[in-house]
Coordinates of C-alpha atoms in Angstrom, one line a residue:
X1 CA 51.6 -14.4 36.0
X2 CA 55.0 -16.0 35.6
X3 CA 57.9 -14.0 37.1
X4 CA 61.6 -14.2 36.7
X5 CA 63.8 -11.7 38.5
X6 CA 67.4 -11.0 39.6
X7 CA 68.9 -8.5 42.0
X8 CA 72.5 -7.6 42.7
X9 CA 74.0 -5.1 45.2
X10 CA 76.3 -2.4 43.9
X11 CA 79.2 -4.1 45.7
X12 CA 79.4 -7.7 47.2
X13 CA 80.3 -6.4 50.6
X14 CA 77.4 -3.9 50.9
X15 CA 73.7 -4.5 51.6
X16 CA 71.3 -4.6 48.6
X17 CA 68.8 -1.7 49.2
X18 CA 66.5 -2.9 46.4
X19 CA 63.5 -5.1 47.2
X20 CA 61.8 -7.5 44.8
X21 CA 59.0 -9.8 45.7
X22 CA 56.2 -11.7 43.8
X23 CA 53.2 -13.9 44.2
X24 CA 51.0 -15.6 41.6
X25 CA 49.2 -12.3 40.8
X26 CA 51.4 -9.5 42.2
X27 CA 54.9 -8.0 41.9
X28 CA 56.5 -5.3 44.0
X29 CA 59.8 -3.5 43.3
X30 CA 61.4 -0.9 45.5
X31 CA 64.7 1.0 45.2
X32 CA 66.0 2.4 48.5
X33 CA 67.7 5.8 48.3
X34 CA 71.2 5.3 49.4
X35 CA 72.7 7.7 52.0
X36 CA 76.3 8.7 51.0
X37 CA 79.0 8.4 53.7
X38 CA 79.3 11.6 55.7
X39 CA 75.5 12.3 55.8
X40 CA 73.6 11.5 59.0
X41 CA 70.5 9.4 58.9
X42 CA 67.3 10.0 60.8
X43 CA 67.7 7.1 63.2
X44 CA 68.7 3.5 63.8
X45 CA 66.8 1.9 60.8
X46 CA 68.7 1.5 57.6
X47 CA 67.6 2.2 54.0
X48 CA 67.6 -1.6 53.4
X49 CA 65.3 -2.1 56.4
X50 CA 62.9 0.5 55.1
X51 CA 62.8 -0.8 51.5
X52 CA 62.5 -4.5 52.6
X53 CA 59.9 -3.8 55.3
X54 CA 57.7 -1.6 53.1
X55 CA 58.1 -4.0 50.1
X56 CA 57.0 -7.1 52.1
X57 CA 54.1 -5.1 53.6
X58 CA 52.9 -4.0 50.2
X59 CA 53.2 -7.5 48.8
X60 CA 51.0 -8.9 51.6
X61 CA 48.5 -6.1 51.2
X62 CA 48.2 -6.7 47.4
X63 CA 47.5 -10.4 48.0
X64 CA 44.9 -9.7 50.6
X65 CA 43.0 -6.7 49.2
X66 CA 41.7 -5.6 45.8
X67 CA 41.7 -2.0 46.9
X68 CA 43.2 0.7 44.8
X69 CA 47.0 0.6 44.7
X70 CA 47.5 4.2 45.9
X71 CA 45.4 3.3 48.9
X72 CA 47.4 0.2 49.7
X73 CA 50.7 2.2 49.3
X74 CA 49.4 4.9 51.7
X75 CA 48.5 2.2 54.2
X76 CA 51.9 0.5 53.8
X77 CA 53.7 3.8 54.4
X78 CA 51.6 4.5 57.5
X79 CA 52.4 1.0 58.8
X80 CA 56.1 1.1 58.3
X81 CA 56.2 4.7 59.8
X82 CA 54.5 3.3 62.9
X83 CA 57.3 0.8 63.3
X84 CA 60.1 3.3 63.7
X85 CA 58.4 6.6 64.7
X86 CA 59.4 6.1 68.4
X87 CA 63.1 5.3 67.6
X88 CA 63.8 7.7 64.7
X89 CA 63.4 11.4 64.1
X90 CA 61.0 11.2 61.2
X91 CA 61.0 15.0 60.8
X92 CA 64.6 14.7 59.7
X93 CA 65.1 15.1 56.0
X94 CA 67.3 12.0 55.9
X95 CA 64.5 9.6 56.8
X96 CA 64.9 6.4 54.6
X97 CA 62.9 6.5 51.4
X98 CA 62.3 4.3 48.3
X99 CA 60.8 4.3 44.8
X100 CA 57.9 1.9 44.3
X101 CA 56.5 -0.1 41.5
X102 CA 53.3 -2.2 42.2
X103 CA 51.8 -4.6 39.5
X104 CA 48.7 -6.6 40.2
X105 CA 46.5 -8.9 38.2
X106 CA 42.9 -8.9 39.2
X107 CA 40.4 -10.9 37.1
X108 CA 40.7 -9.6 33.5
X109 CA 42.9 -6.5 34.1
X110 CA 46.3 -5.4 35.3
X111 CA 46.7 -2.6 37.7
X112 CA 50.0 -0.7 38.0
X113 CA 51.5 2.0 40.1
X114 CA 54.9 3.8 39.7
X115 CA 56.3 6.3 42.3
X116 CA 59.8 7.6 41.8
X117 CA 62.3 6.9 39.0
X118 CA 62.1 3.1 38.7
X119 CA 60.8 2.0 35.3
X120 CA 57.8 -0.2 34.3
X121 CA 57.6 -1.5 30.8
X122 CA 54.4 -2.9 29.4
X123 CA 54.6 -5.0 26.2
X124 CA 51.3 -4.3 24.4
X125 CA 52.4 -6.0 21.2
X126 CA 53.0 -2.7 19.4
X127 CA 56.4 -1.8 17.9
X128 CA 57.2 0.4 20.9
X129 CA 56.3 -0.8 24.4
X130 CA 54.6 1.5 27.0
X131 CA 57.4 2.8 29.2
X132 CA 56.3 4.4 32.6
X133 CA 58.8 6.2 34.8
X134 CA 58.2 9.2 37.1
X135 CA 60.8 11.7 35.8
X136 CA 60.2 14.5 38.4
X137 CA 63.4 13.6 40.2
X138 CA 65.4 13.9 36.9
X139 CA 63.8 17.3 36.3
X140 CA 64.8 18.6 39.7
X141 CA 68.2 17.0 39.7
X142 CA 69.6 18.0 36.3
X143 CA 70.4 21.6 37.1
X144 CA 72.3 20.5 40.3
X145 CA 74.5 17.9 38.7
X146 CA 77.0 20.0 36.8
X147 CA 79.8 20.0 39.4
X148 CA 79.3 16.3 40.3
X149 CA 79.5 15.2 36.6
X150 CA 82.6 17.2 36.0
X151 CA 84.7 15.4 38.7
X152 CA 86.2 11.9 38.3
X153 CA 84.6 9.2 40.3
X154 CA 86.5 7.7 43.2
X155 CA 88.1 11.0 44.3
X156 CA 87.5 12.9 47.5
X157 CA 86.2 15.8 45.5
X158 CA 83.6 13.6 43.8
X159 CA 82.5 12.2 47.1
X160 CA 82.1 15.6 48.6
X161 CA 80.1 16.8 45.5
X162 CA 77.9 13.8 45.8
X163 CA 77.1 14.6 49.5
X164 CA 76.2 18.1 48.5
X165 CA 74.1 16.9 45.6
X166 CA 72.1 14.5 47.8
X167 CA 71.6 17.1 50.5
X168 CA 70.3 19.5 47.9
X169 CA 67.9 17.0 46.4
X170 CA 66.6 16.3 50.0
X171 CA 65.2 19.8 50.0
X172 CA 62.9 18.9 47.1
X173 CA 61.7 15.5 48.4
X174 CA 58.0 15.0 48.7
X175 CA 57.2 18.6 47.8
X176 CA 54.8 19.9 45.1
X177 CA 57.6 21.6 43.3
X178 CA 60.0 18.6 43.7
X179 CA 59.6 14.9 43.5
X180 CA 57.8 12.2 45.4
X181 CA 58.9 8.9 46.9
X182 CA 57.8 6.6 49.7
X183 CA 59.1 7.7 53.0
X184 CA 57.1 8.9 56.1
X185 CA 54.2 10.8 54.4
X186 CA 51.4 8.6 53.2
X187 CA 50.1 11.5 51.0
X188 CA 53.0 10.7 48.6
X189 CA 50.9 7.7 47.4
X190 CA 48.5 10.2 45.8
X191 CA 51.3 11.5 43.6
X192 CA 52.0 8.1 42.0
X193 CA 51.5 7.4 38.4
X194 CA 48.8 4.7 38.0
X195 CA 46.8 2.9 35.4
X196 CA 44.7 -0.2 34.5
X197 CA 44.9 -2.2 31.3
X198 CA 43.1 -5.4 30.2
X199 CA 45.3 -8.5 30.5
X200 CA 44.5 -9.5 27.0
X201 CA 46.3 -6.4 25.8
X202 CA 49.5 -7.2 27.7
X203 CA 52.0 -9.8 26.5
X204 CA 54.6 -9.2 29.2
X205 CA 56.0 -6.6 31.6
X206 CA 59.4 -5.6 33.0
X207 CA 60.2 -3.8 36.3
X208 CA 63.6 -2.2 36.6
X209 CA 65.3 -0.1 39.3
X210 CA 67.4 2.7 37.8
X211 CA 70.6 0.6 38.3
X212 CA 69.1 -1.9 35.7
X213 CA 67.3 0.7 33.5
X214 CA 70.7 2.4 33.0
X215 CA 71.2 -0.3 30.2
X216 CA 68.9 2.0 28.1
X217 CA 68.8 5.3 29.9
X218 CA 72.5 5.9 30.5
X219 CA 74.6 3.4 28.6
X220 CA 72.4 2.9 25.5
X221 CA 73.2 -0.7 25.3
X222 CA 69.8 -1.6 23.8
X223 CA 66.3 -0.2 23.2
X224 CA 63.3 -0.8 25.4
X225 CA 61.9 -3.2 22.8
X226 CA 65.1 -5.2 22.5
X227 CA 65.4 -5.2 26.3
X228 CA 62.1 -7.0 26.6
X229 CA 63.3 -9.6 24.0
X230 CA 66.6 -10.0 25.8
X231 CA 64.8 -10.5 29.2
X232 CA 62.6 -13.2 27.6
X233 CA 65.5 -15.0 25.9
X234 CA 68.3 -14.6 28.4
X235 CA 66.7 -13.6 31.7
X236 CA 67.3 -10.7 34.1
X237 CA 70.7 -11.9 35.3
X238 CA 72.2 -11.4 31.9
X239 CA 70.9 -7.8 31.7
X240 CA 72.6 -7.0 35.0
X241 CA 75.8 -8.7 33.9
X242 CA 75.9 -6.4 30.9
X243 CA 75.3 -3.3 33.0
X244 CA 78.1 -4.3 35.4
X245 CA 80.5 -5.0 32.5
X246 CA 79.8 -1.6 31.0
X247 CA 80.3 0.1 34.4
X248 CA 83.6 -1.7 35.0
X249 CA 84.8 -0.4 31.6
X250 CA 84.4 3.2 32.9
X251 CA 85.2 3.0 36.6
X252 CA 85.7 6.8 37.1
X253 CA 82.7 8.0 35.1
X254 CA 84.7 9.6 32.3
X255 CA 82.5 8.4 29.5
X256 CA 79.3 8.1 31.5
X257 CA 79.4 10.7 34.4
X258 CA 77.4 9.4 37.4
X259 CA 77.1 9.8 41.1
X260 CA 78.1 6.2 41.9
X261 CA 80.4 3.8 40.0
X262 CA 77.8 1.0 40.6
X263 CA 74.3 1.0 41.8
X264 CA 72.1 -1.8 43.2
X265 CA 70.4 -3.3 40.1
X266 CA 67.1 -5.3 40.0
X267 CA 65.1 -6.5 37.0
X268 CA 61.9 -8.6 36.9
X269 CA 60.3 -10.0 33.8
X270 CA 56.6 -10.9 33.9
X271 CA 54.6 -13.0 31.5
X272 CA 51.0 -12.1 31.9

């Protein structure tokens, strides 16, 4: 596997809560769930600490074990939980969390796992690539976004609506009638989307946090097929640049309502 990736924080003076890491036969991508100002966290460890600690743990596990990816994810969640369960209140709904994509080549096949709303694209050579994204968060979130989307970004009213929105979504996190992400419960790994595909059926793959996938999902700058071509020809950095340019043209979310003017954005392009 040959991997090219780029990652950029939402703002230069803020930490990047995404994690991207790769070895010769594995790629891991995590998107940490930001906590809006005004909401309390569950302890002293930040979202960035969680996403980067879990991400590096998963990458090490994937290079050392050929076990099923959900099993490795569950082990990783257990391990990271053990690192902060004595210093943080892990029963608190604000415990750090993250989406997860795991991609691993083993012999003649490719294993993949997607948990949360990051996006995996598999180029199988067909006119339309295979696009995998866990949409349970979107299904839960849509009915609660009306007030947030009606307010201009950058205003106190929008900030307050975002806090209420995030608090509401927290009530649905890691529940059967809600959505699932990596946090403190290893059973969340059982809820991940998974699959295996022969390597000779895969030309390339792309892994995107939602801040990068917005190029298609929100801003409609391109199609999934064209996005793969653009990543191959121009690289992930150019994709993120186009997303930032689009966001800057609509700083208050009038054309494209959103909870944040900018989001951490990470994209990886993998040649199998």
